[in-house]
């Protein structure tokens, strides 16, 4: 059974192609926003997946469309790969420390989209990346992947460390949740 999928999405604001392999593969991320590329690469490496995302976005406006639309496409390609992969562990939980910071991710691949996001940023930007877009990315991802995600970080510390800890905690929780298992983990018999 294939645990891979590919999606392309073109709008007047962004053109995005994403390929995912939930078992392995190369990582190649190019969104035009260096810090965001770093976060998506960290997600792919720490979750053990192959991920190729290529984005052309209206960065002359700002990074919002690029980041949010990448969340939409990543969510859709994850959903498509999950449809092809059979039964999975479904749940994941992980805490990642990064120096003075930490983040916690609690994940359910339930088919029900929901995001509980708790973070406050000291700075508006990290390079060309608007810190407020982290929540927008995860909201779009959850809505399109059909996942429930609770993602939190501590209140103080370096914004780079806290954001990166969030992406890595999500990655490890995702890795747990996509592990194959025999049978659907639900009393209903379906998710």
Backbone as a chain_set.jsonl record, in Angstrom:
{"seq": "XXXXXXXXXXXXXXXXXXXXXXXXXXXXXXXXXXXXXXXXXXXXXXXXXXXXXXXXXXXXXXXXXXXXXXXXXXXXXXXXXXXXXXXXXXXXXXXXXXXXXXXXXXXXXXXXXXXXXXXXXXXXXXXXXXXXXXXXXXXXXXXXXXXXXXXXXXXXXXXXXXXXXXXXXXXXXXXXXXXXXXXXXXXXXXX", "coords": {"N": [[0.846, -1.182, 0.0], [0.578, 2.178, -0.864], [2.162, 4.846, 0.74], [2.271, 7.479, 0.013], [1.805, 10.676, -1.594], [0.768, 13.268, -3.869], [0.215, 16.707, -4.591], [-1.015, 19.531, -6.34], [-1.57, 22.997, -6.325], [-2.926, 25.88, -7.603], [-3.338, 29.313, -7.468], [-4.302, 32.785, -7.833], [-2.602, 33.969, -6.117], [-0.693, 32.138, -5.135], [1.388, 29.424, -6.268], [1.683, 26.106, -5.798], [3.373, 23.063, -5.28], [3.34, 19.9, -3.824], [4.841, 16.989, -2.554], [4.653, 14.011, -0.738], [6.011, 11.407, 1.256], [5.255, 9.104, 3.531], [6.913, 7.277, 4.681], [9.661, 7.508, 4.039], [12.299, 9.338, 2.377], [13.61, 12.057, 0.364], [14.174, 15.459, 1.418], [13.093, 18.523, 0.329], [12.637, 21.772, 0.314], [11.253, 24.781, -0.744], [10.098, 27.802, -0.295], [10.496, 30.461, -0.544], [10.714, 31.913, 1.727], [13.05, 32.058, 4.037], [13.212, 31.329, 6.87], [10.804, 29.936, 7.206], [11.202, 27.813, 5.423], [13.207, 26.538, 6.853], [11.745, 25.7, 9.129], [9.826, 23.926, 7.982], [11.553, 22.045, 6.921], [12.695, 21.082, 9.292], [10.374, 19.917, 10.393], [9.913, 17.808, 8.501], [12.316, 16.275, 8.654], [12.373, 15.555, 11.4], [10.028, 14.106, 11.649], [10.539, 11.991, 10.047], [9.763, 11.707, 7.399], [9.523, 11.851, 3.774], [9.603, 14.845, 1.983], [8.665, 17.194, -0.371], [8.307, 20.436, -1.193], [7.408, 23.033, -3.23], [7.125, 26.419, -3.789], [5.714, 29.257, -5.297], [5.037, 32.391, -4.458], [3.143, 35.404, -3.706], [5.176, 37.212, -2.561], [5.888, 39.829, -2.708], [3.769, 41.173, -1.694], [3.302, 40.181, 1.027], [4.221, 37.627, 3.419], [1.967, 36.149, 4.084], [0.02, 34.799, 2.352], [1.648, 32.871, 1.164], [2.535, 31.3, 3.385], [0.098, 30.475, 4.665], [-1.247, 29.209, 2.493], [0.579, 27.194, 1.938], [0.23, 25.671, 4.243], [-2.405, 24.823, 3.754], [-2.029, 23.21, 1.443], [-0.127, 21.326, 2.381], [-1.678, 20.108, 4.365], [-3.705, 18.965, 2.743], [-2.196, 17.162, 1.171], [-1.215, 15.461, 3.13], [-3.669, 14.411, 4.062], [-4.481, 13.053, 1.746], [-2.418, 11.135, 1.535], [-2.882, 9.748, 3.915], [-5.344, 8.563, 3.351], [-4.516, 6.58, 1.686], [-3.043, 4.855, 3.228], [-3.987, 2.979, 5.112], [-4.745, 1.625, 8.378], [-3.798, 3.469, 11.295], [-1.826, 4.447, 14.184], [-2.979, 6.75, 15.185], [-2.972, 8.629, 17.453], [-0.695, 11.044, 18.874], [1.901, 12.376, 20.936], [4.142, 14.741, 22.164], [6.958, 16.375, 23.674], [9.249, 18.931, 23.152], [12.321, 20.24, 24.072], [14.167, 23.259, 23.666], [16.919, 24.67, 24.48], [16.28, 27.358, 26.509], [13.62, 27.169, 26.038], [10.529, 25.393, 25.314], [8.199, 23.162, 23.691], [4.958, 21.711, 23.305], [3.138, 19.14, 21.742], [0.033, 17.721, 20.992], [-1.732, 15.322, 19.357], [-4.327, 14.163, 17.193], [-5.297, 12.106, 14.688], [-8.02, 12.235, 13.634], [-9.847, 12.884, 11.698], [-11.357, 14.996, 12.279], [-11.14, 18.368, 12.141], [-9.328, 20.569, 14.201], [-7.753, 23.148, 16.012], [-5.891, 24.042, 18.778], [-4.061, 26.563, 19.854], [-1.342, 27.919, 21.528], [0.615, 30.503, 22.1], [2.725, 33.298, 22.519], [4.414, 35.942, 21.001], [7.551, 37.627, 21.222], [8.653, 39.188, 19.284], [7.78, 40.687, 16.127], [8.729, 39.684, 13.765], [10.88, 37.175, 12.282], [13.572, 37.258, 10.516], [12.4, 37.2, 7.281], [9.977, 36.272, 8.01], [6.819, 36.446, 9.413], [5.957, 36.231, 12.735], [3.336, 35.775, 13.648], [2.254, 34.187, 11.7], [2.704, 31.547, 12.208], [0.625, 30.374, 13.7], [-1.421, 30.663, 11.784], [-0.499, 28.978, 9.754], [-0.594, 26.415, 11.028], [-3.326, 26.27, 11.583], [-4.485, 26.188, 8.995], [-3.288, 23.826, 8.091], [-4.36, 21.86, 9.886], [-7.121, 22.094, 9.343], [-7.259, 21.17, 6.722], [-6.038, 18.678, 6.738], [-7.625, 17.297, 8.423], [-7.149, 16.957, 11.17], [-6.837, 16.963, 14.739], [-5.158, 19.197, 16.781], [-3.298, 20.192, 19.51], [-1.209, 22.681, 20.412], [1.383, 24.08, 22.111], [3.581, 26.483, 23.678], [6.181, 27.607, 25.931], [5.96, 30.736, 27.8], [8.013, 32.584, 27.731], [11.225, 33.34, 26.28], [13.474, 32.738, 23.532], [12.186, 33.604, 20.394], [12.745, 32.219, 18.002], [13.704, 29.739, 18.981], [11.408, 28.842, 20.367], [9.468, 28.675, 18.328], [10.659, 26.828, 16.583], [10.793, 24.621, 18.299], [8.058, 24.1, 18.468], [7.404, 23.233, 15.838], [9.028, 20.953, 15.731], [8.055, 19.413, 17.886], [5.467, 18.949, 16.95], [6.203, 17.421, 14.708], [7.3, 15.049, 15.852], [5.087, 14.079, 17.279], [3.37, 13.651, 15.126], [4.792, 11.676, 13.777], [4.499, 9.526, 15.587], [1.722, 9.189, 15.431], [1.212, 8.371, 12.777], [2.14, 5.811, 12.59], [1.793, 2.524, 11.358], [-0.886, 0.254, 12.16], [-2.808, -2.625, 13.189], [-6.107, -2.621, 12.419], [-8.787, -0.273, 13.015], [-8.476, 2.397, 15.244], [-10.851, 2.982, 17.025], [-13.943, 2.995, 18.735], [-16.146, 3.11, 17.155], [-15.471, 1.884, 14.851], [-14.74, 3.183, 12.578], [-12.988, 6.154, 11.543]], "CA": [[0.0, 0.0, 0.0], [1.375, 3.392, -0.984], [2.042, 5.865, 1.788], [2.774, 8.687, -0.633], [0.798, 11.447, -2.33], [1.233, 14.51, -4.484], [-0.856, 17.679, -4.835], [-0.647, 20.828, -6.895], [-2.632, 23.996, -6.125], [-2.585, 27.151, -8.229], [-4.28, 30.414, -7.313], [-3.711, 34.045, -8.286], [-1.639, 34.393, -5.099], [0.372, 31.146, -4.946], [1.451, 28.179, -7.037], [2.349, 25.196, -4.856], [3.414, 21.626, -5.532], [3.824, 19.175, -2.647], [4.911, 15.525, -2.605], [4.973, 13.481, 0.587], [6.129, 9.967, 1.448], [5.183, 8.977, 4.975], [7.886, 6.303, 5.162], [11.036, 7.968, 3.873], [12.507, 10.111, 1.167], [14.387, 13.279, 0.453], [13.5, 16.679, 1.851], [13.444, 19.65, -0.52], [11.64, 22.809, 0.614], [11.564, 26.119, -1.257], [8.907, 28.657, -0.234], [10.877, 31.858, -0.71], [10.868, 32.494, 3.071], [14.097, 31.225, 4.608], [12.882, 30.761, 8.177], [9.722, 28.963, 7.001], [11.854, 26.632, 4.847], [13.901, 25.898, 7.979], [10.735, 25.034, 9.969], [9.265, 22.788, 7.25], [12.616, 21.042, 6.852], [12.752, 20.473, 10.626], [9.209, 19.03, 10.494], [10.112, 16.606, 7.689], [13.422, 15.478, 9.2], [12.03, 14.996, 12.72], [8.941, 13.135, 11.523], [11.045, 10.855, 9.278], [9.05, 11.602, 6.122], [10.047, 12.533, 2.608], [8.73, 15.978, 1.7], [9.113, 18.15, -1.377], [7.348, 21.533, -1.343], [7.897, 24.123, -4.058], [6.12, 27.485, -3.732], [5.869, 30.597, -5.877], [3.987, 33.172, -3.815], [3.168, 36.866, -3.87], [5.975, 37.734, -1.452], [5.939, 41.279, -2.82], [2.696, 41.645, -0.805], [3.893, 39.75, 2.294], [4.332, 36.175, 3.476], [0.751, 35.504, 4.573], [-0.557, 33.838, 1.403], [2.592, 31.765, 0.992], [2.539, 30.429, 4.564], [-1.221, 29.866, 4.846], [-1.535, 28.297, 1.386], [1.429, 26.017, 2.134], [-0.486, 24.873, 5.235], [-3.537, 24.186, 3.06], [-1.532, 22.154, 0.555], [0.451, 20.255, 3.189], [-2.807, 19.394, 4.955], [-4.37, 18.159, 1.712], [-1.351, 16.048, 0.752], [-1.238, 14.52, 4.254], [-4.967, 13.732, 4.015], [-4.456, 12.122, 0.618], [-1.528, 10.028, 1.899], [-3.555, 8.964, 4.958], [-6.377, 7.758, 2.695], [-3.853, 5.469, 1.009], [-2.103, 4.125, 4.061], [-4.561, 1.996, 6.015], [-4.963, 2.0, 9.767], [-2.637, 4.065, 11.95], [-1.922, 4.615, 15.633], [-3.922, 7.851, 15.335], [-2.6, 9.629, 18.451], [0.708, 11.337, 19.113], [2.164, 13.36, 21.976], [5.586, 14.923, 22.317], [7.486, 17.643, 24.189], [10.602, 19.194, 22.669], [13.009, 21.397, 24.665], [15.243, 23.915, 22.922], [17.572, 25.579, 25.412], [15.388, 27.927, 27.523], [12.245, 27.051, 25.549], [9.993, 24.067, 25.024], [6.868, 23.135, 23.088], [4.22, 20.458, 23.474], [2.15, 18.85, 20.703], [-0.877, 16.606, 21.246], [-2.292, 15.165, 18.016], [-5.28, 13.087, 16.9], [-5.658, 12.018, 13.274], [-9.397, 11.796, 13.824], [-10.73, 13.33, 10.627], [-12.054, 16.191, 12.776], [-10.163, 19.452, 12.227], [-9.392, 21.481, 15.339], [-6.456, 23.618, 16.482], [-5.751, 24.837, 20.0], [-2.708, 27.096, 19.699], [-1.045, 28.828, 22.631], [1.953, 31.093, 22.029], [2.831, 34.751, 22.351], [5.738, 36.217, 20.463], [8.186, 38.871, 21.649], [8.998, 39.938, 18.083], [6.84, 40.553, 15.018], [9.342, 38.978, 12.637], [12.166, 36.483, 12.331], [13.954, 37.383, 9.115], [11.258, 37.599, 6.437], [8.841, 35.475, 8.488], [5.983, 37.062, 10.445], [5.733, 35.224, 13.773], [1.908, 35.467, 13.76], [1.869, 33.234, 10.663], [2.828, 30.173, 12.717], [-0.735, 29.908, 14.007], [-2.171, 30.565, 10.523], [-0.032, 27.769, 9.087], [-1.119, 25.213, 11.675], [-4.772, 26.256, 11.419], [-4.755, 25.714, 7.638], [-2.871, 22.429, 8.048], [-5.342, 21.031, 10.6], [-8.401, 22.138, 8.634], [-7.194, 20.424, 5.472], [-5.633, 17.3, 7.007], [-8.624, 16.664, 9.273], [-6.509, 16.528, 12.413], [-6.939, 17.77, 15.947], [-3.815, 19.48, 17.274], [-3.08, 21.147, 20.597], [0.19, 23.051, 20.27], [1.683, 25.149, 23.067], [4.972, 26.731, 24.026], [6.306, 28.417, 27.141], [5.638, 32.147, 27.573], [9.205, 33.412, 27.572], [12.32, 32.677, 25.586], [13.808, 33.142, 22.18], [11.104, 33.263, 19.456], [13.233, 31.181, 17.076], [13.718, 28.467, 19.704], [10.042, 28.408, 20.685], [8.804, 28.284, 17.076], [11.27, 25.583, 16.116], [10.34, 23.562, 19.203], [6.678, 23.76, 18.097], [7.435, 22.426, 14.613], [9.633, 19.659, 16.031], [7.115, 18.657, 18.718], [4.441, 18.484, 16.016], [6.793, 16.372, 13.873], [7.415, 13.793, 16.602], [3.723, 13.596, 17.528], [2.891, 13.164, 13.828], [5.494, 10.402, 13.532], [3.824, 8.506, 16.394], [0.334, 9.004, 14.985], [1.11, 7.721, 11.463], [2.634, 4.432, 12.632], [0.771, 1.545, 10.982], [-1.39, -0.676, 13.17], [-3.867, -3.514, 12.687], [-7.438, -2.237, 12.842], [-9.088, 1.137, 13.264], [-8.467, 2.708, 16.672], [-12.089, 3.695, 17.34], [-15.049, 2.113, 19.098], [-17.124, 3.172, 16.058], [-15.006, 1.058, 13.735], [-14.249, 4.1, 11.543], [-12.633, 7.483, 12.062]], "C": [[0.89, 1.244, 0.0], [1.094, 4.344, 0.164], [2.617, 7.176, 1.272], [1.635, 9.378, -1.373], [1.442, 12.706, -2.888], [0.023, 15.399, -4.756], [-0.256, 18.925, -5.457], [-1.841, 21.756, -6.718], [-2.149, 25.326, -6.69], [-3.703, 28.156, -8.009], [-3.624, 31.667, -7.882], [-2.629, 34.532, -7.329], [-0.457, 33.44, -4.947], [0.243, 30.006, -5.942], [2.303, 27.22, -6.205], [2.244, 23.761, -5.344], [3.986, 20.966, -4.278], [3.755, 17.674, -2.898], [5.327, 15.051, -1.22], [5.078, 11.966, 0.518], [6.241, 9.751, 2.949], [6.163, 7.957, 5.554], [9.321, 6.796, 5.091], [11.122, 8.849, 2.637], [13.307, 11.366, 1.435], [13.518, 14.442, 0.903], [14.012, 17.832, 0.996], [12.347, 20.699, -0.391], [12.117, 24.14, 0.052], [10.272, 26.932, -1.3], [9.214, 30.113, -0.536], [11.041, 32.594, 0.616], [11.82, 31.583, 3.839], [13.749, 30.567, 5.933], [11.788, 29.698, 8.061], [10.274, 27.68, 6.374], [12.544, 25.829, 5.951], [12.911, 25.119, 8.851], [10.148, 23.811, 9.27], [10.29, 21.671, 7.101], [12.743, 20.327, 8.196], [11.579, 19.514, 10.822], [9.457, 17.722, 9.746], [11.187, 15.699, 8.284], [13.023, 14.805, 10.511], [10.851, 14.026, 12.665], [9.36, 11.929, 10.689], [10.366, 10.661, 7.942], [9.884, 12.208, 4.996], [9.082, 13.648, 2.252], [9.393, 16.91, 0.695], [8.006, 19.182, -1.53], [8.021, 22.648, -2.119], [6.797, 25.173, -4.153], [6.596, 28.713, -4.502], [4.718, 31.411, -5.309], [4.167, 34.658, -4.039], [3.896, 37.519, -2.688], [6.185, 39.235, -1.553], [4.84, 41.93, -1.982], [3.148, 41.431, 0.64], [3.9, 38.226, 2.296], [3.055, 35.435, 3.804], [0.215, 34.443, 3.614], [0.345, 32.628, 1.222], [2.516, 30.792, 2.164], [1.19, 29.728, 4.735], [-1.526, 28.856, 3.745], [-0.649, 27.052, 1.442], [0.815, 25.102, 3.191], [-1.668, 24.137, 4.625], [-3.057, 22.992, 2.247], [-0.904, 21.011, 1.349], [-0.647, 19.449, 3.866], [-3.489, 18.477, 3.962], [-3.521, 16.96, 1.296], [-1.221, 15.019, 1.872], [-2.544, 13.729, 4.242], [-5.002, 12.687, 2.904], [-3.575, 10.914, 0.924], [-2.167, 9.144, 2.969], [-4.656, 8.095, 4.38], [-5.784, 6.506, 2.076], [-3.114, 4.532, 1.952], [-2.709, 3.085, 4.994], [-4.669, 2.524, 7.43], [-3.662, 2.458, 10.426], [-2.883, 4.177, 13.45], [-2.853, 5.756, 16.023], [-3.458, 8.952, 16.281], [-1.091, 9.823, 18.524], [0.833, 12.432, 20.156], [3.668, 13.499, 22.109], [5.884, 16.294, 22.894], [8.919, 17.771, 23.705], [11.173, 20.403, 23.405], [14.018, 21.962, 23.666], [15.823, 24.999, 23.826], [16.57, 26.062, 26.466], [13.908, 27.713, 27.195], [11.826, 25.594, 25.438], [8.642, 24.228, 24.349], [6.277, 21.747, 23.258], [3.206, 20.329, 22.348], [1.352, 17.618, 21.097], [-1.753, 16.489, 20.004], [-3.246, 13.984, 17.936], [-5.63, 13.153, 15.418], [-7.076, 11.466, 13.173], [-10.292, 12.052, 12.625], [-11.515, 14.572, 11.023], [-11.042, 17.315, 12.953], [-10.393, 20.361, 13.433], [-7.973, 21.867, 15.72], [-6.64, 24.408, 17.756], [-4.294, 25.267, 20.032], [-2.455, 28.097, 20.81], [0.423, 29.25, 22.555], [1.819, 32.595, 21.897], [4.267, 35.04, 21.966], [6.262, 37.555, 20.974], [8.458, 39.782, 20.46], [7.961, 39.7, 16.993], [7.402, 39.7, 13.893], [10.593, 38.222, 13.055], [12.634, 36.422, 10.884], [12.776, 37.916, 8.323], [9.968, 36.899, 6.859], [8.116, 36.226, 9.598], [5.619, 35.997, 11.48], [4.258, 34.834, 13.899], [1.453, 34.431, 12.74], [2.015, 31.781, 11.111], [1.449, 29.603, 13.023], [-1.555, 29.745, 12.733], [-1.784, 29.305, 9.754], [-0.667, 26.523, 9.706], [-2.642, 25.136, 11.579], [-5.149, 25.702, 10.037], [-4.405, 24.239, 7.493], [-3.918, 21.52, 8.684], [-6.666, 20.96, 9.854], [-8.386, 21.248, 7.402], [-6.728, 18.987, 5.635], [-6.689, 16.561, 7.814], [-8.017, 16.155, 10.559], [-6.836, 17.494, 13.545], [-5.529, 17.944, 16.488], [-3.884, 20.521, 18.373], [-1.575, 21.414, 20.607], [0.471, 24.246, 21.168], [3.189, 25.298, 23.235], [5.015, 27.591, 25.283], [6.207, 29.904, 26.79], [6.851, 33.029, 27.329], [10.271, 32.613, 26.829], [12.475, 33.228, 24.189], [12.713, 32.681, 21.208], [11.518, 32.176, 18.468], [13.186, 29.816, 17.764], [12.303, 27.959, 19.955], [9.297, 27.951, 19.435], [9.352, 26.962, 16.569], [10.873, 24.407, 17.002], [8.911, 23.145, 18.862], [6.648, 22.871, 16.858], [8.003, 21.042, 14.887], [8.731, 18.801, 16.917], [5.986, 18.108, 17.855], [4.97, 17.316, 15.182], [6.844, 15.034, 14.603], [6.049, 13.217, 16.957], [3.127, 13.009, 16.252], [3.51, 11.804, 13.511], [4.846, 9.261, 14.317], [2.459, 8.162, 15.806], [0.216, 8.256, 13.664], [1.672, 6.303, 11.443], [1.515, 3.47, 12.249], [0.362, 0.668, 12.168], [-2.454, -1.544, 12.527], [-5.19, -3.04, 13.258], [-7.555, -0.751, 13.142], [-9.17, 1.376, 14.764], [-9.664, 3.603, 17.004], [-13.16, 2.684, 17.717], [-16.14, 2.108, 18.029], [-16.761, 2.249, 14.911], [-14.518, 1.875, 12.555], [-13.851, 5.398, 12.216], [-13.583, 8.508, 11.492]], "O": [[1.84, 1.337, 0.777], [-0.057, 4.61, 0.509], [3.339, 7.883, 1.974], [0.637, 8.753, -1.73], [2.503, 13.144, -2.443], [-1.053, 14.913, -5.106], [0.865, 19.321, -5.14], [-2.985, 21.356, -6.934], [-1.096, 25.833, -6.304], [-4.864, 27.892, -8.322], [-2.494, 31.603, -8.366], [-1.831, 35.402, -7.679], [0.657, 33.877, -4.661], [-0.85, 29.668, -6.396], [3.477, 27.478, -5.94], [1.181, 23.303, -5.764], [4.995, 21.419, -3.737], [2.751, 17.155, -3.386], [6.234, 15.611, -0.604], [4.317, 11.319, -0.202], [7.219, 10.172, 3.568], [6.24, 7.789, 6.771], [10.114, 6.526, 5.993], [10.129, 9.069, 1.943], [13.635, 11.69, 2.576], [12.294, 14.41, 0.783], [15.215, 18.088, 0.943], [11.253, 20.529, -0.93], [13.233, 24.579, 0.327], [9.458, 26.78, -2.211], [8.304, 30.912, -0.758], [11.455, 33.753, 0.641], [11.45, 30.48, 4.241], [13.969, 29.368, 6.103], [11.843, 28.675, 8.744], [9.863, 26.582, 6.749], [12.472, 24.601, 5.979], [13.206, 23.998, 9.267], [9.986, 22.765, 9.898], [9.942, 20.491, 7.149], [12.884, 19.105, 8.238], [11.759, 18.419, 11.356], [9.236, 16.643, 10.297], [10.986, 14.491, 8.403], [13.301, 13.624, 10.714], [10.701, 13.199, 13.564], [8.626, 10.943, 10.623], [10.387, 9.557, 7.398], [10.821, 12.972, 5.234], [7.871, 13.43, 2.22], [10.526, 17.353, 0.884], [6.896, 18.851, -1.948], [9.073, 23.149, -1.722], [5.671, 24.866, -4.547], [7.741, 29.144, -4.366], [3.557, 31.159, -5.632], [5.213, 35.111, -4.504], [3.303, 38.277, -1.92], [6.615, 39.861, -0.584], [4.955, 43.094, -1.6], [3.351, 42.392, 1.382], [3.612, 37.605, 1.273], [3.047, 34.205, 3.805], [-0.021, 33.306, 4.023], [-0.131, 31.496, 1.137], [2.44, 29.582, 1.954], [1.148, 28.513, 4.931], [-2.012, 27.761, 4.03], [-1.078, 25.972, 1.037], [0.872, 23.88, 3.051], [-1.909, 22.97, 4.935], [-3.609, 21.897, 2.35], [-1.126, 19.845, 1.024], [-0.554, 18.224, 3.936], [-3.817, 17.337, 4.29], [-4.049, 15.867, 1.09], [-1.124, 13.823, 1.597], [-2.528, 12.508, 4.395], [-5.492, 11.575, 3.1], [-3.947, 9.785, 0.604], [-2.013, 7.923, 2.935], [-4.884, 6.991, 4.873], [-6.463, 5.486, 1.953], [-2.604, 3.503, 1.51], [-1.95, 2.354, 5.63], [-4.682, 3.735, 7.65], [-2.585, 1.923, 10.163], [-4.01, 4.021, 13.921], [-3.455, 5.719, 17.097], [-3.551, 10.126, 15.924], [-0.314, 8.901, 18.273], [-0.024, 13.311, 20.252], [4.389, 12.502, 22.161], [5.162, 17.258, 22.641], [9.71, 16.837, 23.83], [10.578, 21.48, 23.37], [14.644, 21.215, 22.913], [15.284, 26.101, 23.921], [16.061, 25.252, 27.24], [13.041, 28.048, 28.002], [12.657, 24.686, 25.464], [8.019, 25.287, 24.42], [6.993, 20.749, 23.343], [2.496, 21.283, 22.031], [1.918, 16.598, 21.487], [-2.439, 17.442, 19.634], [-3.006, 12.935, 18.534], [-6.195, 14.142, 14.951], [-7.289, 10.358, 12.681], [-11.387, 11.495, 12.543], [-12.249, 15.137, 10.211], [-10.174, 17.23, 13.821], [-11.498, 20.855, 13.657], [-7.083, 21.017, 15.75], [-7.447, 25.336, 17.811], [-3.398, 24.443, 20.215], [-3.248, 29.015, 21.019], [1.333, 28.491, 22.888], [0.907, 33.096, 21.24], [5.207, 34.471, 22.519], [5.496, 38.505, 21.139], [8.492, 41.004, 20.604], [7.339, 38.639, 16.94], [6.65, 39.066, 13.152], [11.265, 38.566, 14.027], [12.134, 35.608, 10.108], [12.219, 38.961, 8.655], [8.975, 36.936, 6.132], [8.722, 36.598, 10.602], [5.033, 34.971, 11.132], [3.954, 33.685, 14.223], [0.377, 33.852, 12.892], [1.498, 30.879, 10.452], [1.143, 28.472, 12.645], [-2.311, 28.781, 12.611], [-2.641, 28.642, 9.169], [-1.212, 25.679, 8.995], [-3.194, 24.039, 11.5], [-6.028, 24.847, 9.927], [-5.136, 23.486, 6.851], [-4.319, 20.521, 8.086], [-7.266, 19.89, 9.744], [-9.401, 20.634, 7.072], [-6.991, 18.154, 4.767], [-6.662, 15.333, 7.888], [-8.328, 15.049, 11.001], [-7.078, 18.681, 13.325], [-4.789, 16.972, 16.638], [-4.456, 21.596, 18.193], [-0.771, 20.499, 20.785], [-0.134, 25.306, 21.004], [3.961, 24.376, 22.972], [4.025, 28.22, 25.655], [6.351, 30.285, 25.628], [6.719, 34.119, 26.771], [10.222, 31.385, 26.761], [11.702, 34.072, 23.737], [12.352, 31.505, 21.196], [10.715, 31.303, 18.137], [12.684, 28.848, 17.192], [12.029, 26.773, 19.774], [8.576, 26.954, 19.471], [8.592, 26.079, 16.172], [10.642, 23.308, 16.499], [8.579, 21.963, 18.954], [5.94, 21.863, 16.836], [7.514, 20.056, 14.336], [8.649, 17.588, 16.72], [5.59, 16.952, 18.001], [4.261, 16.331, 14.975], [6.474, 14.003, 14.041], [5.868, 12.0, 16.939], [2.453, 11.98, 16.298], [2.827, 10.896, 13.035], [4.662, 8.164, 13.789], [2.092, 6.991, 15.699], [-0.78, 7.569, 13.442], [1.682, 5.658, 10.394], [0.402, 3.586, 12.762], [1.165, 0.383, 13.056], [-2.945, -1.233, 11.442], [-5.374, -3.059, 14.476], [-6.581, -0.074, 13.471], [-9.854, 0.642, 15.477], [-9.52, 4.804, 17.233], [-13.273, 1.632, 17.086], [-16.97, 1.199, 17.998], [-17.61, 1.873, 14.103], [-13.937, 1.322, 11.621], [-14.311, 5.711, 13.315], [-13.465, 9.695, 11.797]]}, "num_chains": 1, "name": "protein.A"}
